[in-house]
């Protein structure tokens, strides 16, 4: 089963995608995580992407699409994937549809998580990420047991370079301008579901799984 989690930065796509991966036994593909790995390893792609990411802007379509489709075509995603952060533009969405169709696949559901901008800004600027396993914390909603350290792996927590107030505002504006048009596309094809991302993490996961229950029957994740 191929799924897409879509929504503004800070709405909880990464957190929920990790939970869907566990619940449905489908790999989670985050283009943001992949790009950050390329930046850290100073690959050619990472060097090309870094400045765009630092400014909170999108990395050019051709770079991201090649990277994402390479993963989607790989053996680990052959039974389906939870997409998080890709596609983000109409050009990327068209490339994804074509690639999936070429393998007799299609998006079973597009899950649109929503929250007001002031909630997103509060979440983004307070967010701390584990430098080891990528787990996400927040001083109010999910504080770590030991200050500054990951509960799961003990690594130090860091603030993402693009979670500062100014860059977070840019990312929200970029989302509205470039990613919102995708919703119309997916609404027209009847795969779009709207989910309130403001509730507790467990409540949001429950709502997502309830929407997916009819799709999970007969899939490799069932
Ligand atoms: P994320 O972790 O999903 O918030 O992504 C972090 C940053 O990576 C974004 O602000 C973009 O600069 C870049 N990025 C991730 N996915 C994409 C994509 N599908 N298209 C273009 N840029 C992306």
PDB file of C-alpha atoms and ligand atoms in Angstrom:
ATOM      1  CA  UNK A   1       0.000   0.000   0.000  1.00  0.00           C
ATOM      2  CA  UNK A   2       1.409   3.395  -1.029  1.00  0.00           C
ATOM      3  CA  UNK A   3       0.450   6.306   1.233  1.00  0.00           C
ATOM      4  CA  UNK A   4       1.235  10.012   1.289  1.00  0.00           C
ATOM      5  CA  UNK A   5       1.263  12.160   4.427  1.00  0.00           C
ATOM      6  CA  UNK A   6       0.964  15.783   3.398  1.00  0.00           C
ATOM      7  CA  UNK A   7       0.716  19.002   5.400  1.00  0.00           C
ATOM      8  CA  UNK A   8       2.624  22.056   6.555  1.00  0.00           C
ATOM      9  CA  UNK A   9       5.978  21.800   8.341  1.00  0.00           C
ATOM     10  CA  UNK A  10       5.512  21.049  12.050  1.00  0.00           C
ATOM     11  CA  UNK A  11       2.117  19.388  11.664  1.00  0.00           C
ATOM     12  CA  UNK A  12       3.516  16.009  12.739  1.00  0.00           C
ATOM     13  CA  UNK A  13       4.084  14.190   9.447  1.00  0.00           C
ATOM     14  CA  UNK A  14       7.376  12.662  10.599  1.00  0.00           C
ATOM     15  CA  UNK A  15       5.975  11.504  13.932  1.00  0.00           C
ATOM     16  CA  UNK A  16       2.861  10.016  12.364  1.00  0.00           C
ATOM     17  CA  UNK A  17       4.737   8.427   9.455  1.00  0.00           C
ATOM     18  CA  UNK A  18       6.985   6.588  11.926  1.00  0.00           C
ATOM     19  CA  UNK A  19       3.889   5.322  13.739  1.00  0.00           C
ATOM     20  CA  UNK A  20       2.205   4.206  10.507  1.00  0.00           C
ATOM     21  CA  UNK A  21       5.397   2.399   9.550  1.00  0.00           C
ATOM     22  CA  UNK A  22       5.218   0.421  12.783  1.00  0.00           C
ATOM     23  CA  UNK A  23       1.467  -0.196  12.707  1.00  0.00           C
ATOM     24  CA  UNK A  24       1.300  -1.190   9.023  1.00  0.00           C
ATOM     25  CA  UNK A  25       4.804  -2.585   8.540  1.00  0.00           C
ATOM     26  CA  UNK A  26       5.500  -0.350   5.529  1.00  0.00           C
ATOM     27  CA  UNK A  27       8.783   1.621   5.207  1.00  0.00           C
ATOM     28  CA  UNK A  28       8.759   5.380   5.803  1.00  0.00           C
ATOM     29  CA  UNK A  29      10.415   7.601   3.211  1.00  0.00           C
ATOM     30  CA  UNK A  30      11.174  11.161   4.349  1.00  0.00           C
ATOM     31  CA  UNK A  31      12.852  13.261   1.663  1.00  0.00           C
ATOM     32  CA  UNK A  32      13.781  15.817   4.369  1.00  0.00           C
ATOM     33  CA  UNK A  33      15.671  13.125   6.341  1.00  0.00           C
ATOM     34  CA  UNK A  34      17.336  11.813   3.170  1.00  0.00           C
ATOM     35  CA  UNK A  35      18.416  15.314   2.153  1.00  0.00           C
ATOM     36  CA  UNK A  36      19.769  16.097   5.634  1.00  0.00           C
ATOM     37  CA  UNK A  37      21.851  12.904   5.409  1.00  0.00           C
ATOM     38  CA  UNK A  38      23.237  14.015   2.034  1.00  0.00           C
ATOM     39  CA  UNK A  39      24.054  17.440   3.490  1.00  0.00           C
ATOM     40  CA  UNK A  40      25.818  15.880   6.507  1.00  0.00           C
ATOM     41  CA  UNK A  41      27.822  13.569   4.233  1.00  0.00           C
ATOM     42  CA  UNK A  42      28.610  16.424   1.804  1.00  0.00           C
ATOM     43  CA  UNK A  43      27.568  14.406  -1.236  1.00  0.00           C
ATOM     44  CA  UNK A  44      27.141  16.257  -4.525  1.00  0.00           C
ATOM     45  CA  UNK A  45      23.365  16.302  -3.953  1.00  0.00           C
ATOM     46  CA  UNK A  46      23.856  17.496  -0.371  1.00  0.00           C
ATOM     47  CA  UNK A  47      26.057  20.381  -1.478  1.00  0.00           C
ATOM     48  CA  UNK A  48      23.488  21.391  -4.136  1.00  0.00           C
ATOM     49  CA  UNK A  49      20.586  21.158  -1.660  1.00  0.00           C
ATOM     50  CA  UNK A  50      22.110  22.784   1.431  1.00  0.00           C
ATOM     51  CA  UNK A  51      21.580  26.462   0.602  1.00  0.00           C
ATOM     52  CA  UNK A  52      17.925  25.928  -0.411  1.00  0.00           C
ATOM     53  CA  UNK A  53      17.241  24.029   2.812  1.00  0.00           C
ATOM     54  CA  UNK A  54      18.974  26.624   4.992  1.00  0.00           C
ATOM     55  CA  UNK A  55      16.716  29.321   3.534  1.00  0.00           C
ATOM     56  CA  UNK A  56      13.602  27.176   4.044  1.00  0.00           C
ATOM     57  CA  UNK A  57      12.999  26.942   0.294  1.00  0.00           C
ATOM     58  CA  UNK A  58      12.365  23.839  -1.775  1.00  0.00           C
ATOM     59  CA  UNK A  59      15.233  21.925  -3.316  1.00  0.00           C
ATOM     60  CA  UNK A  60      14.855  21.902  -7.144  1.00  0.00           C
ATOM     61  CA  UNK A  61      12.365  19.312  -8.436  1.00  0.00           C
ATOM     62  CA  UNK A  62      14.800  17.353 -10.586  1.00  0.00           C
ATOM     63  CA  UNK A  63      17.194  16.710  -7.674  1.00  0.00           C
ATOM     64  CA  UNK A  64      14.533  15.641  -5.190  1.00  0.00           C
ATOM     65  CA  UNK A  65      12.531  13.602  -7.688  1.00  0.00           C
ATOM     66  CA  UNK A  66      15.516  11.540  -8.805  1.00  0.00           C
ATOM     67  CA  UNK A  67      16.470  10.849  -5.187  1.00  0.00           C
ATOM     68  CA  UNK A  68      12.930   9.912  -4.113  1.00  0.00           C
ATOM     69  CA  UNK A  69      12.085   7.729  -7.124  1.00  0.00           C
ATOM     70  CA  UNK A  70      15.358   5.884  -6.716  1.00  0.00           C
ATOM     71  CA  UNK A  71      14.185   4.839  -3.232  1.00  0.00           C
ATOM     72  CA  UNK A  72      10.597   4.115  -4.299  1.00  0.00           C
ATOM     73  CA  UNK A  73      11.855   1.790  -7.045  1.00  0.00           C
ATOM     74  CA  UNK A  74      14.163   0.011  -4.579  1.00  0.00           C
ATOM     75  CA  UNK A  75      13.377  -3.419  -3.142  1.00  0.00           C
ATOM     76  CA  UNK A  76      12.555  -2.102   0.344  1.00  0.00           C
ATOM     77  CA  UNK A  77       9.616  -0.081  -1.030  1.00  0.00           C
ATOM     78  CA  UNK A  78       8.337  -2.766  -3.429  1.00  0.00           C
ATOM     79  CA  UNK A  79       5.442  -3.649  -1.085  1.00  0.00           C
ATOM     80  CA  UNK A  80       4.471  -0.004  -0.541  1.00  0.00           C
ATOM     81  CA  UNK A  81       5.769   3.057   1.267  1.00  0.00           C
ATOM     82  CA  UNK A  82       4.633   5.859   3.587  1.00  0.00           C
ATOM     83  CA  UNK A  83       5.738   9.020   1.787  1.00  0.00           C
ATOM     84  CA  UNK A  84       6.533  12.007   4.019  1.00  0.00           C
ATOM     85  CA  UNK A  85       7.532  15.298   2.370  1.00  0.00           C
ATOM     86  CA  UNK A  86       7.380  14.062  -1.233  1.00  0.00           C
ATOM     87  CA  UNK A  87       5.788  15.120  -3.517  1.00  0.00           C
ATOM     88  CA  UNK A  88       5.693  18.822  -2.628  1.00  0.00           C
ATOM     89  CA  UNK A  89       5.043  20.321  -6.084  1.00  0.00           C
ATOM     90  CA  UNK A  90       2.781  19.442  -9.004  1.00  0.00           C
ATOM     91  CA  UNK A  91       5.832  18.482 -11.088  1.00  0.00           C
ATOM     92  CA  UNK A  92       6.935  16.033  -8.391  1.00  0.00           C
ATOM     93  CA  UNK A  93       3.379  14.664  -8.070  1.00  0.00           C
ATOM     94  CA  UNK A  94       3.190  13.974 -11.799  1.00  0.00           C
ATOM     95  CA  UNK A  95       6.570  12.208 -11.734  1.00  0.00           C
ATOM     96  CA  UNK A  96       5.430  10.101  -8.769  1.00  0.00           C
ATOM     97  CA  UNK A  97       2.133   9.101 -10.407  1.00  0.00           C
ATOM     98  CA  UNK A  98       3.954   8.056 -13.585  1.00  0.00           C
ATOM     99  CA  UNK A  99       6.566   6.081 -11.668  1.00  0.00           C
ATOM    100  CA  UNK A 100       3.973   4.260  -9.544  1.00  0.00           C
ATOM    101  CA  UNK A 101       1.738   3.567 -12.554  1.00  0.00           C
ATOM    102  CA  UNK A 102       4.751   2.043 -14.331  1.00  0.00           C
ATOM    103  CA  UNK A 103       4.824  -0.556 -11.553  1.00  0.00           C
ATOM    104  CA  UNK A 104       1.054  -1.066 -11.472  1.00  0.00           C
ATOM    105  CA  UNK A 105       0.834   0.967  -8.246  1.00  0.00           C
ATOM    106  CA  UNK A 106      -1.048   4.075  -7.173  1.00  0.00           C
ATOM    107  CA  UNK A 107      -1.461   6.140  -4.023  1.00  0.00           C
ATOM    108  CA  UNK A 108      -4.104   4.379  -1.931  1.00  0.00           C
ATOM    109  CA  UNK A 109      -4.632   7.424   0.292  1.00  0.00           C
ATOM    110  CA  UNK A 110      -3.364  10.979   0.723  1.00  0.00           C
ATOM    111  CA  UNK A 111      -3.590  11.990   4.373  1.00  0.00           C
ATOM    112  CA  UNK A 112      -3.677  15.758   4.819  1.00  0.00           C
ATOM    113  CA  UNK A 113      -2.759  16.860   8.357  1.00  0.00           C
ATOM    114  CA  UNK A 114      -3.756  20.411   9.269  1.00  0.00           C
ATOM    115  CA  UNK A 115      -3.095  22.903  12.097  1.00  0.00           C
ATOM    116  CA  UNK A 116      -3.216  26.718  12.433  1.00  0.00           C
ATOM    117  CA  UNK A 117       0.013  28.631  11.666  1.00  0.00           C
ATOM    118  CA  UNK A 118       0.523  29.821  15.261  1.00  0.00           C
ATOM    119  CA  UNK A 119       0.435  26.217  16.516  1.00  0.00           C
ATOM    120  CA  UNK A 120       2.914  25.184  13.787  1.00  0.00           C
ATOM    121  CA  UNK A 121       5.318  28.029  14.567  1.00  0.00           C
ATOM    122  CA  UNK A 122       5.273  27.151  18.276  1.00  0.00           C
ATOM    123  CA  UNK A 123       5.962  23.499  17.466  1.00  0.00           C
ATOM    124  CA  UNK A 124       8.718  24.202  14.922  1.00  0.00           C
ATOM    125  CA  UNK A 125      10.692  26.679  17.014  1.00  0.00           C
ATOM    126  CA  UNK A 126      10.473  24.466  20.146  1.00  0.00           C
ATOM    127  CA  UNK A 127      11.260  21.246  18.309  1.00  0.00           C
ATOM    128  CA  UNK A 128      14.438  19.377  19.167  1.00  0.00           C
ATOM    129  CA  UNK A 129      15.585  16.381  17.137  1.00  0.00           C
ATOM    130  CA  UNK A 130      17.804  13.495  18.210  1.00  0.00           C
ATOM    131  CA  UNK A 131      21.102  13.599  16.315  1.00  0.00           C
ATOM    132  CA  UNK A 132      21.260   9.770  16.528  1.00  0.00           C
ATOM    133  CA  UNK A 133      17.871   8.241  15.713  1.00  0.00           C
ATOM    134  CA  UNK A 134      15.887  11.296  14.569  1.00  0.00           C
ATOM    135  CA  UNK A 135      13.265  11.076  17.374  1.00  0.00           C
ATOM    136  CA  UNK A 136      11.410  14.355  17.865  1.00  0.00           C
ATOM    137  CA  UNK A 137      10.926  16.198  21.215  1.00  0.00           C
ATOM    138  CA  UNK A 138       9.304  19.401  22.418  1.00  0.00           C
ATOM    139  CA  UNK A 139       9.716  21.046  25.848  1.00  0.00           C
ATOM    140  CA  UNK A 140       5.931  21.254  26.384  1.00  0.00           C
ATOM    141  CA  UNK A 141       4.346  18.427  24.431  1.00  0.00           C
ATOM    142  CA  UNK A 142       7.094  15.790  24.539  1.00  0.00           C
ATOM    143  CA  UNK A 143       9.961  16.635  26.893  1.00  0.00           C
ATOM    144  CA  UNK A 144      12.848  14.131  27.060  1.00  0.00           C
ATOM    145  CA  UNK A 145      13.289  12.347  30.416  1.00  0.00           C
ATOM    146  CA  UNK A 146      16.848  13.727  30.771  1.00  0.00           C
ATOM    147  CA  UNK A 147      17.202  17.326  29.520  1.00  0.00           C
ATOM    148  CA  UNK A 148      18.876  17.489  26.104  1.00  0.00           C
ATOM    149  CA  UNK A 149      19.166  13.704  25.660  1.00  0.00           C
ATOM    150  CA  UNK A 150      17.151  11.241  23.584  1.00  0.00           C
ATOM    151  CA  UNK A 151      15.029   8.773  25.615  1.00  0.00           C
ATOM    152  CA  UNK A 152      15.560   6.010  23.058  1.00  0.00           C
ATOM    153  CA  UNK A 153      19.252   6.145  22.159  1.00  0.00           C
ATOM    154  CA  UNK A 154      20.837   8.676  24.543  1.00  0.00           C
ATOM    155  CA  UNK A 155      22.225  10.925  21.798  1.00  0.00           C
ATOM    156  CA  UNK A 156      22.169  14.696  22.245  1.00  0.00           C
ATOM    157  CA  UNK A 157      19.150  16.682  20.991  1.00  0.00           C
ATOM    158  CA  UNK A 158      19.703  19.484  18.486  1.00  0.00           C
ATOM    159  CA  UNK A 159      17.621  22.197  16.875  1.00  0.00           C
ATOM    160  CA  UNK A 160      17.329  21.774  13.101  1.00  0.00           C
ATOM    161  CA  UNK A 161      18.961  24.667  11.268  1.00  0.00           C
ATOM    162  CA  UNK A 162      15.648  25.421   9.514  1.00  0.00           C
ATOM    163  CA  UNK A 163      13.528  25.423  12.711  1.00  0.00           C
ATOM    164  CA  UNK A 164      14.450  29.019  13.611  1.00  0.00           C
ATOM    165  CA  UNK A 165      11.494  31.462  13.664  1.00  0.00           C
ATOM    166  CA  UNK A 166      12.414  33.257  10.433  1.00  0.00           C
ATOM    167  CA  UNK A 167      13.084  30.113   8.388  1.00  0.00           C
ATOM    168  CA  UNK A 168      10.022  28.368   9.811  1.00  0.00           C
ATOM    169  CA  UNK A 169       7.872  31.299   8.557  1.00  0.00           C
ATOM    170  CA  UNK A 170       9.421  30.954   5.093  1.00  0.00           C
ATOM    171  CA  UNK A 171       8.720  27.207   5.090  1.00  0.00           C
ATOM    172  CA  UNK A 172       5.064  27.794   5.980  1.00  0.00           C
ATOM    173  CA  UNK A 173       4.724  30.323   3.140  1.00  0.00           C
ATOM    174  CA  UNK A 174       6.438  27.948   0.695  1.00  0.00           C
ATOM    175  CA  UNK A 175       4.029  25.215   1.751  1.00  0.00           C
ATOM    176  CA  UNK A 176       0.997  27.423   1.085  1.00  0.00           C
ATOM    177  CA  UNK A 177       2.313  28.543  -2.315  1.00  0.00           C
ATOM    178  CA  UNK A 178       3.805  25.326  -3.710  1.00  0.00           C
ATOM    179  CA  UNK A 179       2.284  22.368  -1.893  1.00  0.00           C
ATOM    180  CA  UNK A 180      -1.347  23.411  -1.360  1.00  0.00           C
ATOM    181  CA  UNK A 181      -2.101  23.062  -5.130  1.00  0.00           C
ATOM    182  CA  UNK A 182      -1.461  19.329  -4.758  1.00  0.00           C
ATOM    183  CA  UNK A 183      -4.542  19.049  -2.557  1.00  0.00           C
ATOM    184  CA  UNK A 184      -6.824  19.970  -5.455  1.00  0.00           C
ATOM    185  CA  UNK A 185      -5.206  17.291  -7.582  1.00  0.00           C
ATOM    186  CA  UNK A 186      -5.688  14.592  -4.944  1.00  0.00           C
ATOM    187  CA  UNK A 187      -9.202  15.774  -4.038  1.00  0.00           C
ATOM    188  CA  UNK A 188     -10.221  15.355  -7.682  1.00  0.00           C
ATOM    189  CA  UNK A 189      -8.936  11.790  -7.779  1.00  0.00           C
ATOM    190  CA  UNK A 190     -10.857  10.969  -4.585  1.00  0.00           C
ATOM    191  CA  UNK A 191      -7.883   9.869  -2.456  1.00  0.00           C
ATOM    192  CA  UNK A 192      -7.654  12.901  -0.149  1.00  0.00           C
ATOM    193  CA  UNK A 193      -8.539  12.684   3.564  1.00  0.00           C
ATOM    194  CA  UNK A 194      -8.380  15.683   5.928  1.00  0.00           C
ATOM    195  CA  UNK A 195      -7.184  15.068   9.492  1.00  0.00           C
ATOM    196  CA  UNK A 196      -6.908  17.578  12.345  1.00  0.00           C
ATOM    197  CA  UNK A 197      -3.240  17.514  13.414  1.00  0.00           C
ATOM    198  CA  UNK A 198      -3.846  19.509  16.634  1.00  0.00           C
ATOM    199  CA  UNK A 199      -4.998  16.610  18.790  1.00  0.00           C
ATOM    200  CA  UNK A 200      -2.767  14.382  20.902  1.00  0.00           C
ATOM    201  CA  UNK A 201      -0.284  12.216  18.991  1.00  0.00           C
ATOM    202  CA  UNK A 202      -2.173   9.003  19.870  1.00  0.00           C
ATOM    203  CA  UNK A 203      -5.518  10.501  18.804  1.00  0.00           C
ATOM    204  CA  UNK A 204      -4.122  11.581  15.428  1.00  0.00           C
ATOM    205  CA  UNK A 205      -2.616   8.114  14.872  1.00  0.00           C
ATOM    206  CA  UNK A 206      -5.953   6.515  15.755  1.00  0.00           C
ATOM    207  CA  UNK A 207      -7.772   8.724  13.255  1.00  0.00           C
ATOM    208  CA  UNK A 208      -5.240   7.893  10.527  1.00  0.00           C
ATOM    209  CA  UNK A 209      -5.488   4.154  11.150  1.00  0.00           C
ATOM    210  CA  UNK A 210      -9.303   4.324  11.115  1.00  0.00           C
ATOM    211  CA  UNK A 211      -9.172   5.969   7.683  1.00  0.00           C
ATOM    212  CA  UNK A 212      -6.700   3.377   6.443  1.00  0.00           C
ATOM    213  CA  UNK A 213      -8.481   0.311   7.849  1.00  0.00           C
ATOM    214  CA  UNK A 214     -10.473  -0.403   4.666  1.00  0.00           C
ATOM    215  CA  UNK A 215      -7.314  -0.013   2.549  1.00  0.00           C
ATOM    216  CA  UNK A 216      -5.128  -2.233   4.728  1.00  0.00           C
ATOM    217  CA  UNK A 217      -7.321  -5.271   4.051  1.00  0.00           C
ATOM    218  CA  UNK A 218      -5.656  -7.340   1.371  1.00  0.00           C
ATOM    219  CA  UNK A 219      -2.493  -5.207   1.249  1.00  0.00           C
ATOM    220  CA  UNK A 220       0.928  -6.587   2.141  1.00  0.00           C
ATOM    221  CA  UNK A 221       0.496  -4.784   5.466  1.00  0.00           C
ATOM    222  CA  UNK A 222      -2.728  -6.533   6.377  1.00  0.00           C
TER     223      UNK A 222
HETATM  224  P1  LIG B   1      11.176  18.394   5.899  1.00  0.00           P
HETATM  225  O1  LIG B   1      12.056  17.653   6.833  1.00  0.00           O
HETATM  226  O2  LIG B   1      10.207  17.509   5.169  1.00  0.00           O
HETATM  227  O3  LIG B   1      10.486  19.586   6.565  1.00  0.00           O
HETATM  228  O4  LIG B   1      12.122  19.011   4.752  1.00  0.00           O
HETATM  229  C1  LIG B   1      13.178  19.893   5.080  1.00  0.00           C
HETATM  230  C2  LIG B   1      13.627  20.636   3.854  1.00  0.00           C
HETATM  231  O5  LIG B   1      14.107  19.707   2.864  1.00  0.00           O
HETATM  232  C3  LIG B   1      12.541  21.433   3.144  1.00  0.00           C
HETATM  233  O6  LIG B   1      12.333  22.713   3.722  1.00  0.00           O
HETATM  234  C4  LIG B   1      13.132  21.534   1.733  1.00  0.00           C
HETATM  235  O7  LIG B   1      14.179  22.487   1.669  1.00  0.00           O
HETATM  236  C5  LIG B   1      13.771  20.150   1.550  1.00  0.00           C
HETATM  237  N1  LIG B   1      12.809  19.183   0.973  1.00  0.00           N
HETATM  238  C6  LIG B   1      12.316  18.044   1.544  1.00  0.00           C
HETATM  239  N2  LIG B   1      11.476  17.398   0.721  1.00  0.00           N
HETATM  240  C7  LIG B   1      11.425  18.144  -0.415  1.00  0.00           C
HETATM  241  C8  LIG B   1      10.708  18.026  -1.645  1.00  0.00           C
HETATM  242  N3  LIG B   1       9.864  17.013  -1.877  1.00  0.00           N
HETATM  243  N4  LIG B   1      10.902  18.982  -2.591  1.00  0.00           N
HETATM  244  C9  LIG B   1      11.770  19.997  -2.398  1.00  0.00           C
HETATM  245  N5  LIG B   1      12.455  20.184  -1.247  1.00  0.00           N
HETATM  246  C10 LIG B   1      12.294  19.268  -0.255  1.00  0.00           C
END
